[in-house]
Short mmCIF file of N, CA and C in Angstrom, two decimals:
data_model
loop_
_atom_site.label_atom_id
_atom_site.label_comp_id
_atom_site.label_asym_id
_atom_site.label_seq_id
_atom_site.Cartn_x
_atom_site.Cartn_y
_atom_site.Cartn_z
N MET A 29 -0.91 -20.35 1.61
CA MET A 29 0.21 -20.20 2.52
C MET A 29 0.19 -21.33 3.52
N ASN A 30 1.35 -21.83 3.84
CA ASN A 30 1.50 -22.85 4.87
C ASN A 30 1.15 -22.22 6.22
N PRO A 31 0.16 -22.78 6.95
CA PRO A 31 -0.22 -22.17 8.22
C PRO A 31 0.91 -22.15 9.24
N GLN A 32 1.92 -22.99 9.07
CA GLN A 32 3.06 -23.01 9.98
C GLN A 32 4.06 -21.88 9.67
N MET A 33 3.97 -21.33 8.44
CA MET A 33 4.90 -20.29 8.02
C MET A 33 4.46 -18.94 8.58
N LYS A 34 5.39 -18.21 9.13
CA LYS A 34 5.10 -16.87 9.64
C LYS A 34 5.58 -15.85 8.63
N VAL A 35 4.72 -14.89 8.34
CA VAL A 35 5.08 -13.80 7.43
C VAL A 35 5.59 -12.64 8.27
N THR A 36 6.76 -12.14 7.91
CA THR A 36 7.38 -11.04 8.65
C THR A 36 7.27 -9.74 7.85
N ALA A 37 7.54 -8.64 8.53
CA ALA A 37 7.59 -7.35 7.86
C ALA A 37 8.64 -7.35 6.76
N ASP A 38 9.77 -8.05 6.99
CA ASP A 38 10.80 -8.15 5.95
C ASP A 38 10.25 -8.84 4.70
N ASP A 39 9.39 -9.86 4.90
CA ASP A 39 8.76 -10.53 3.76
C ASP A 39 7.90 -9.55 2.97
N VAL A 40 7.14 -8.71 3.68
CA VAL A 40 6.29 -7.72 3.03
C VAL A 40 7.15 -6.77 2.20
N VAL A 41 8.20 -6.25 2.78
CA VAL A 41 9.06 -5.30 2.07
C VAL A 41 9.73 -5.97 0.88
N ARG A 42 10.27 -7.15 1.07
CA ARG A 42 10.93 -7.87 -0.03
C ARG A 42 9.95 -8.11 -1.18
N THR A 43 8.73 -8.52 -0.84
CA THR A 43 7.73 -8.78 -1.88
C THR A 43 7.32 -7.49 -2.57
N ALA A 44 7.12 -6.42 -1.81
CA ALA A 44 6.78 -5.13 -2.42
C ALA A 44 7.89 -4.66 -3.35
N ARG A 45 9.13 -4.84 -2.94
CA ARG A 45 10.26 -4.43 -3.80
C ARG A 45 10.31 -5.24 -5.10
N SER A 46 9.80 -6.45 -5.07
CA SER A 46 9.80 -7.27 -6.30
C SER A 46 8.85 -6.68 -7.35
N TRP A 47 7.99 -5.75 -6.96
CA TRP A 47 7.08 -5.07 -7.88
C TRP A 47 7.68 -3.78 -8.44
N LEU A 48 8.84 -3.34 -7.94
CA LEU A 48 9.44 -2.08 -8.41
C LEU A 48 9.60 -2.11 -9.93
N GLY A 49 9.26 -0.99 -10.55
CA GLY A 49 9.37 -0.87 -11.99
C GLY A 49 8.13 -1.32 -12.74
N THR A 50 7.20 -2.02 -12.08
CA THR A 50 5.97 -2.43 -12.75
C THR A 50 5.24 -1.16 -13.20
N PRO A 51 4.83 -1.11 -14.46
CA PRO A 51 4.15 0.09 -14.95
C PRO A 51 2.84 0.36 -14.20
N TYR A 52 2.52 1.64 -14.09
CA TYR A 52 1.25 2.03 -13.49
C TYR A 52 0.13 1.70 -14.48
N HIS A 53 -0.90 1.03 -13.98
CA HIS A 53 -2.10 0.78 -14.78
C HIS A 53 -3.29 0.75 -13.83
N HIS A 54 -4.23 1.65 -14.05
CA HIS A 54 -5.42 1.73 -13.20
C HIS A 54 -6.11 0.36 -13.13
N GLN A 55 -6.34 -0.13 -11.93
CA GLN A 55 -6.95 -1.41 -11.62
C GLN A 55 -6.11 -2.60 -12.08
N GLY A 56 -4.83 -2.38 -12.39
CA GLY A 56 -3.95 -3.47 -12.77
C GLY A 56 -3.61 -4.33 -11.57
N ARG A 57 -3.31 -5.60 -11.83
CA ARG A 57 -3.00 -6.54 -10.77
C ARG A 57 -1.86 -7.49 -11.14
N LEU A 58 -1.09 -7.18 -12.20
CA LEU A 58 -0.07 -8.10 -12.68
C LEU A 58 1.34 -7.53 -12.53
N LYS A 59 2.15 -8.20 -11.72
CA LYS A 59 3.54 -7.78 -11.54
C LYS A 59 4.26 -7.76 -12.88
N GLY A 60 4.99 -6.68 -13.12
CA GLY A 60 5.75 -6.54 -14.35
C GLY A 60 4.91 -6.06 -15.53
N VAL A 61 3.59 -6.09 -15.41
CA VAL A 61 2.69 -5.72 -16.51
C VAL A 61 1.98 -4.42 -16.21
N GLY A 62 1.30 -4.33 -15.05
CA GLY A 62 0.59 -3.12 -14.70
C GLY A 62 -0.12 -3.25 -13.37
N VAL A 63 -0.06 -2.18 -12.57
CA VAL A 63 -0.65 -2.19 -11.24
C VAL A 63 -0.92 -0.76 -10.79
N ASP A 64 -1.91 -0.57 -9.93
CA ASP A 64 -2.12 0.72 -9.28
C ASP A 64 -1.81 0.56 -7.80
N CYS A 65 -2.04 1.60 -7.02
CA CYS A 65 -1.64 1.55 -5.61
C CYS A 65 -2.40 0.48 -4.83
N ALA A 66 -3.69 0.33 -5.09
CA ALA A 66 -4.46 -0.72 -4.41
C ALA A 66 -4.04 -2.09 -4.90
N GLY A 67 -3.80 -2.21 -6.19
CA GLY A 67 -3.36 -3.48 -6.76
C GLY A 67 -2.04 -3.95 -6.20
N LEU A 68 -1.14 -3.01 -5.89
CA LEU A 68 0.13 -3.38 -5.27
C LEU A 68 -0.10 -4.05 -3.93
N LEU A 69 -0.97 -3.46 -3.10
CA LEU A 69 -1.27 -4.06 -1.80
C LEU A 69 -1.94 -5.42 -1.96
N VAL A 70 -2.88 -5.51 -2.89
CA VAL A 70 -3.56 -6.78 -3.16
C VAL A 70 -2.54 -7.82 -3.60
N GLY A 71 -1.66 -7.45 -4.52
CA GLY A 71 -0.67 -8.39 -5.03
C GLY A 71 0.29 -8.87 -3.96
N VAL A 72 0.77 -7.96 -3.13
CA VAL A 72 1.69 -8.34 -2.04
C VAL A 72 0.97 -9.27 -1.07
N ALA A 73 -0.24 -8.92 -0.66
CA ALA A 73 -0.99 -9.75 0.28
C ALA A 73 -1.26 -11.13 -0.30
N GLN A 74 -1.62 -11.19 -1.57
CA GLN A 74 -1.90 -12.49 -2.19
C GLN A 74 -0.62 -13.33 -2.32
N GLU A 75 0.48 -12.71 -2.74
CA GLU A 75 1.74 -13.46 -2.87
C GLU A 75 2.16 -14.08 -1.54
N LEU A 76 1.91 -13.37 -0.45
CA LEU A 76 2.33 -13.85 0.86
C LEU A 76 1.26 -14.70 1.55
N GLY A 77 0.14 -14.91 0.88
CA GLY A 77 -0.93 -15.72 1.45
C GLY A 77 -1.64 -15.05 2.62
N LEU A 78 -1.61 -13.72 2.66
CA LEU A 78 -2.22 -12.99 3.76
C LEU A 78 -3.70 -12.73 3.53
N SER A 79 -4.09 -12.59 2.27
CA SER A 79 -5.47 -12.26 1.95
C SER A 79 -5.72 -12.51 0.47
N ASP A 80 -6.96 -12.83 0.14
CA ASP A 80 -7.35 -12.90 -1.26
C ASP A 80 -8.39 -11.83 -1.59
N PHE A 81 -8.57 -10.87 -0.67
CA PHE A 81 -9.53 -9.79 -0.84
C PHE A 81 -9.11 -8.88 -1.99
N ASP A 82 -10.10 -8.45 -2.76
CA ASP A 82 -9.85 -7.48 -3.82
C ASP A 82 -11.15 -6.75 -4.12
N VAL A 83 -11.03 -5.55 -4.62
CA VAL A 83 -12.17 -4.74 -5.06
C VAL A 83 -11.81 -4.18 -6.43
N MET A 84 -12.73 -4.28 -7.35
CA MET A 84 -12.52 -3.70 -8.69
C MET A 84 -13.66 -2.74 -8.97
N GLY A 85 -13.56 -2.01 -10.06
CA GLY A 85 -14.63 -1.13 -10.49
C GLY A 85 -14.57 0.26 -9.90
N TYR A 86 -13.48 0.61 -9.24
CA TYR A 86 -13.35 1.95 -8.66
C TYR A 86 -12.81 2.92 -9.71
N THR A 87 -13.03 4.20 -9.47
CA THR A 87 -12.61 5.23 -10.42
C THR A 87 -11.16 5.65 -10.14
N MET A 88 -10.61 6.42 -11.06
CA MET A 88 -9.24 6.93 -10.87
C MET A 88 -9.14 7.81 -9.62
N ARG A 89 -10.20 8.49 -9.28
CA ARG A 89 -10.26 9.28 -8.04
C ARG A 89 -11.27 8.56 -7.15
N PRO A 90 -10.79 7.59 -6.37
CA PRO A 90 -11.73 6.77 -5.59
C PRO A 90 -12.45 7.57 -4.52
N ASP A 91 -13.61 7.06 -4.17
CA ASP A 91 -14.35 7.61 -3.04
C ASP A 91 -13.51 7.32 -1.80
N GLY A 92 -12.93 8.33 -1.24
CA GLY A 92 -12.00 8.16 -0.14
C GLY A 92 -12.58 7.44 1.06
N GLU A 93 -13.84 7.65 1.33
CA GLU A 93 -14.43 7.00 2.51
C GLU A 93 -14.56 5.50 2.31
N SER A 94 -14.89 5.05 1.10
CA SER A 94 -14.96 3.60 0.88
C SER A 94 -13.55 3.01 0.92
N LEU A 95 -12.55 3.74 0.44
CA LEU A 95 -11.18 3.26 0.52
C LEU A 95 -10.76 3.10 1.98
N ARG A 96 -11.06 4.09 2.80
CA ARG A 96 -10.73 4.00 4.22
C ARG A 96 -11.49 2.83 4.87
N ARG A 97 -12.76 2.66 4.51
CA ARG A 97 -13.56 1.56 5.06
C ARG A 97 -12.94 0.20 4.71
N HIS A 98 -12.51 0.05 3.46
CA HIS A 98 -11.87 -1.22 3.06
C HIS A 98 -10.58 -1.44 3.84
N CYS A 99 -9.81 -0.39 4.01
CA CYS A 99 -8.57 -0.51 4.81
C CYS A 99 -8.91 -0.93 6.24
N ASP A 100 -9.93 -0.28 6.83
CA ASP A 100 -10.31 -0.61 8.20
C ASP A 100 -10.81 -2.05 8.33
N MET A 101 -11.49 -2.56 7.30
CA MET A 101 -12.02 -3.92 7.34
C MET A 101 -10.96 -4.99 7.08
N GLN A 102 -9.97 -4.67 6.25
CA GLN A 102 -9.03 -5.69 5.79
C GLN A 102 -7.69 -5.68 6.51
N MET A 103 -7.38 -4.59 7.20
CA MET A 103 -6.09 -4.49 7.87
C MET A 103 -6.29 -4.00 9.30
N LYS A 104 -5.25 -4.12 10.09
CA LYS A 104 -5.30 -3.64 11.48
C LYS A 104 -4.87 -2.17 11.49
N SER A 105 -5.73 -1.31 12.01
CA SER A 105 -5.39 0.10 12.15
C SER A 105 -4.36 0.24 13.28
N ILE A 106 -3.32 1.02 13.02
CA ILE A 106 -2.28 1.25 14.02
C ILE A 106 -2.03 2.75 14.13
N THR A 107 -1.28 3.15 15.13
CA THR A 107 -0.92 4.56 15.28
C THR A 107 0.37 4.85 14.53
N ARG A 108 0.63 6.13 14.31
CA ARG A 108 1.89 6.50 13.65
C ARG A 108 3.08 6.03 14.49
N GLU A 109 2.94 6.05 15.81
CA GLU A 109 4.03 5.61 16.68
C GLU A 109 4.33 4.12 16.52
N GLU A 110 3.34 3.34 16.15
CA GLU A 110 3.52 1.89 15.94
C GLU A 110 4.04 1.58 14.55
N LEU A 111 3.99 2.52 13.64
CA LEU A 111 4.34 2.32 12.24
C LEU A 111 5.76 1.81 12.10
N ALA A 112 5.93 0.78 11.27
CA ALA A 112 7.24 0.18 11.02
C ALA A 112 7.30 -0.27 9.56
N ALA A 113 8.49 -0.64 9.12
CA ALA A 113 8.65 -1.17 7.77
C ALA A 113 7.67 -2.32 7.56
N GLY A 114 7.07 -2.38 6.38
CA GLY A 114 6.09 -3.40 6.05
C GLY A 114 4.66 -2.97 6.29
N ASP A 115 4.47 -1.83 6.94
CA ASP A 115 3.13 -1.32 7.21
C ASP A 115 2.63 -0.46 6.05
N VAL A 116 1.34 -0.20 6.06
CA VAL A 116 0.65 0.48 4.97
C VAL A 116 0.25 1.89 5.40
N LEU A 117 0.44 2.83 4.50
CA LEU A 117 -0.01 4.20 4.74
C LEU A 117 -1.13 4.54 3.77
N LEU A 118 -2.13 5.22 4.28
CA LEU A 118 -3.23 5.77 3.49
C LEU A 118 -3.00 7.26 3.40
N PHE A 119 -3.00 7.78 2.17
CA PHE A 119 -2.72 9.20 1.96
C PHE A 119 -3.97 9.94 1.50
N THR A 120 -4.06 11.19 1.93
CA THR A 120 -5.15 12.06 1.53
C THR A 120 -4.62 13.10 0.56
N PHE A 121 -5.24 13.16 -0.60
CA PHE A 121 -4.94 14.20 -1.59
C PHE A 121 -6.25 14.91 -1.87
N ASP A 122 -6.23 16.21 -2.00
CA ASP A 122 -7.44 17.00 -2.27
C ASP A 122 -8.54 16.71 -1.25
N ALA A 123 -8.17 16.55 0.00
CA ALA A 123 -9.09 16.36 1.13
C ALA A 123 -9.79 15.00 1.15
N HIS A 124 -9.38 14.06 0.29
CA HIS A 124 -10.00 12.73 0.28
C HIS A 124 -8.93 11.65 0.33
N PRO A 125 -9.10 10.63 1.18
CA PRO A 125 -8.18 9.51 1.14
C PRO A 125 -8.23 8.87 -0.25
N GLY A 126 -7.07 8.73 -0.87
CA GLY A 126 -7.10 8.23 -2.23
C GLY A 126 -5.84 7.56 -2.71
N HIS A 127 -4.90 7.24 -1.81
CA HIS A 127 -3.66 6.62 -2.27
C HIS A 127 -3.09 5.76 -1.15
N LEU A 128 -2.41 4.68 -1.55
CA LEU A 128 -1.86 3.71 -0.60
C LEU A 128 -0.40 3.42 -0.93
N GLY A 129 0.38 3.12 0.09
CA GLY A 129 1.76 2.71 -0.11
C GLY A 129 2.23 1.86 1.05
N ILE A 130 3.36 1.21 0.86
CA ILE A 130 3.96 0.33 1.87
C ILE A 130 5.28 0.95 2.33
N LEU A 131 5.43 1.13 3.62
CA LEU A 131 6.67 1.66 4.18
C LEU A 131 7.75 0.58 4.04
N SER A 132 8.87 0.93 3.41
CA SER A 132 9.94 -0.06 3.22
C SER A 132 11.04 0.08 4.27
N THR A 133 11.21 1.28 4.78
CA THR A 133 12.09 1.57 5.91
C THR A 133 11.34 2.63 6.70
N PRO A 134 11.83 3.03 7.87
CA PRO A 134 11.11 4.08 8.60
C PRO A 134 10.95 5.39 7.81
N GLU A 135 11.72 5.57 6.76
CA GLU A 135 11.66 6.82 6.01
C GLU A 135 11.52 6.64 4.49
N HIS A 136 11.11 5.44 4.04
CA HIS A 136 10.98 5.20 2.61
C HIS A 136 9.66 4.49 2.30
N LEU A 137 9.12 4.78 1.13
CA LEU A 137 7.81 4.31 0.71
C LEU A 137 7.91 3.59 -0.63
N ILE A 138 7.15 2.51 -0.77
CA ILE A 138 6.98 1.82 -2.06
C ILE A 138 5.52 1.99 -2.44
N HIS A 139 5.27 2.47 -3.66
CA HIS A 139 3.90 2.63 -4.12
C HIS A 139 3.84 2.73 -5.64
N ALA A 140 2.67 2.42 -6.19
CA ALA A 140 2.43 2.61 -7.62
C ALA A 140 2.04 4.08 -7.79
N TYR A 141 2.91 4.84 -8.41
CA TYR A 141 2.79 6.30 -8.41
C TYR A 141 2.54 6.80 -9.83
N LEU A 142 1.32 7.24 -10.08
CA LEU A 142 0.92 7.67 -11.42
C LEU A 142 1.87 8.71 -12.02
N PRO A 143 2.29 9.77 -11.29
CA PRO A 143 3.20 10.73 -11.92
C PRO A 143 4.51 10.11 -12.41
N ARG A 144 4.95 9.03 -11.80
CA ARG A 144 6.19 8.36 -12.25
C ARG A 144 5.89 7.20 -13.21
N ARG A 145 4.59 6.87 -13.33
CA ARG A 145 4.10 5.84 -14.25
C ARG A 145 4.61 4.43 -13.95
N LYS A 146 4.93 4.19 -12.66
CA LYS A 146 5.41 2.86 -12.27
C LYS A 146 5.46 2.75 -10.76
N VAL A 147 5.77 1.54 -10.28
CA VAL A 147 6.00 1.31 -8.85
C VAL A 147 7.40 1.81 -8.53
N VAL A 148 7.46 2.67 -7.51
CA VAL A 148 8.72 3.30 -7.13
C VAL A 148 8.95 3.17 -5.62
N GLU A 149 10.18 3.39 -5.22
CA GLU A 149 10.54 3.50 -3.81
C GLU A 149 11.29 4.82 -3.66
N HIS A 150 10.87 5.63 -2.71
CA HIS A 150 11.53 6.91 -2.50
C HIS A 150 11.39 7.33 -1.04
N GLY A 151 12.11 8.39 -0.70
CA GLY A 151 12.08 8.90 0.67
C GLY A 151 10.74 9.54 1.01
N MET A 152 10.43 9.48 2.30
CA MET A 152 9.24 10.13 2.84
C MET A 152 9.66 11.49 3.38
N ASP A 153 9.41 12.54 2.60
CA ASP A 153 9.75 13.87 3.08
C ASP A 153 8.55 14.46 3.84
N ALA A 154 8.70 15.70 4.29
CA ALA A 154 7.65 16.33 5.10
C ALA A 154 6.32 16.41 4.35
N TRP A 155 6.37 16.62 3.04
CA TRP A 155 5.13 16.69 2.27
C TRP A 155 4.37 15.37 2.33
N TRP A 156 5.08 14.26 2.11
CA TRP A 156 4.42 12.94 2.15
C TRP A 156 3.86 12.67 3.54
N TRP A 157 4.62 12.95 4.59
CA TRP A 157 4.13 12.72 5.95
C TRP A 157 2.88 13.55 6.22
N ALA A 158 2.82 14.76 5.67
CA ALA A 158 1.65 15.61 5.89
C ALA A 158 0.40 15.05 5.21
N GLN A 159 0.56 14.25 4.18
CA GLN A 159 -0.58 13.65 3.47
C GLN A 159 -1.05 12.34 4.12
N ALA A 160 -0.24 11.77 5.00
CA ALA A 160 -0.58 10.48 5.62
C ALA A 160 -1.80 10.64 6.52
N ALA A 161 -2.83 9.84 6.23
CA ALA A 161 -4.11 9.98 6.95
C ALA A 161 -4.53 8.70 7.66
N GLY A 162 -3.75 7.65 7.50
CA GLY A 162 -4.07 6.39 8.17
C GLY A 162 -2.88 5.46 8.11
N PHE A 163 -2.79 4.60 9.10
CA PHE A 163 -1.67 3.67 9.22
C PHE A 163 -2.22 2.28 9.51
N TYR A 164 -1.73 1.29 8.79
CA TYR A 164 -2.30 -0.06 8.87
C TYR A 164 -1.21 -1.12 8.86
N ARG A 165 -1.55 -2.29 9.36
CA ARG A 165 -0.68 -3.45 9.30
C ARG A 165 -1.48 -4.59 8.65
N PHE A 166 -0.82 -5.29 7.74
CA PHE A 166 -1.47 -6.47 7.15
C PHE A 166 -1.75 -7.48 8.25
N PRO A 167 -2.92 -8.10 8.23
CA PRO A 167 -3.19 -9.14 9.23
C PRO A 167 -2.26 -10.33 8.99
N GLY A 168 -1.80 -10.92 10.05
CA GLY A 168 -0.94 -12.11 9.93
C GLY A 168 0.52 -11.81 9.79
N VAL A 169 0.93 -10.55 9.82
CA VAL A 169 2.35 -10.20 9.74
C VAL A 169 2.91 -10.11 11.15
N HIS A 170 4.03 -10.79 11.36
CA HIS A 170 4.64 -10.84 12.71
C HIS A 170 5.95 -10.07 12.71
#
């Protein structure tokens, strides 16, 4: 990335949307070919020159604490009140943090969603908000 170039939240959302329809594939990292929820974040960050960090070798049901630790190390933790389009949500299912998505609007989410077998964008209803366990911002996003 050009150090003079500023990455905005709109850039994050636009880049995440370019992954819509990519098939779900555990540990996938290729737009249009296959990606999982972590791979989507890795791909967006790499495309925008925000980070080259990646972790492989995790299971389909990741150890939630290591997932949270990676989020804490690689992104800026924010409060729900600070949350805006382009930010990342960490979700807890079955009492363990285990899923990630990117907020595309204050009420919509982009994520690689196994039940839909692809990257999707949909509304954040009360159920999704109840699963949200962490809020993050990519470093370098203005």
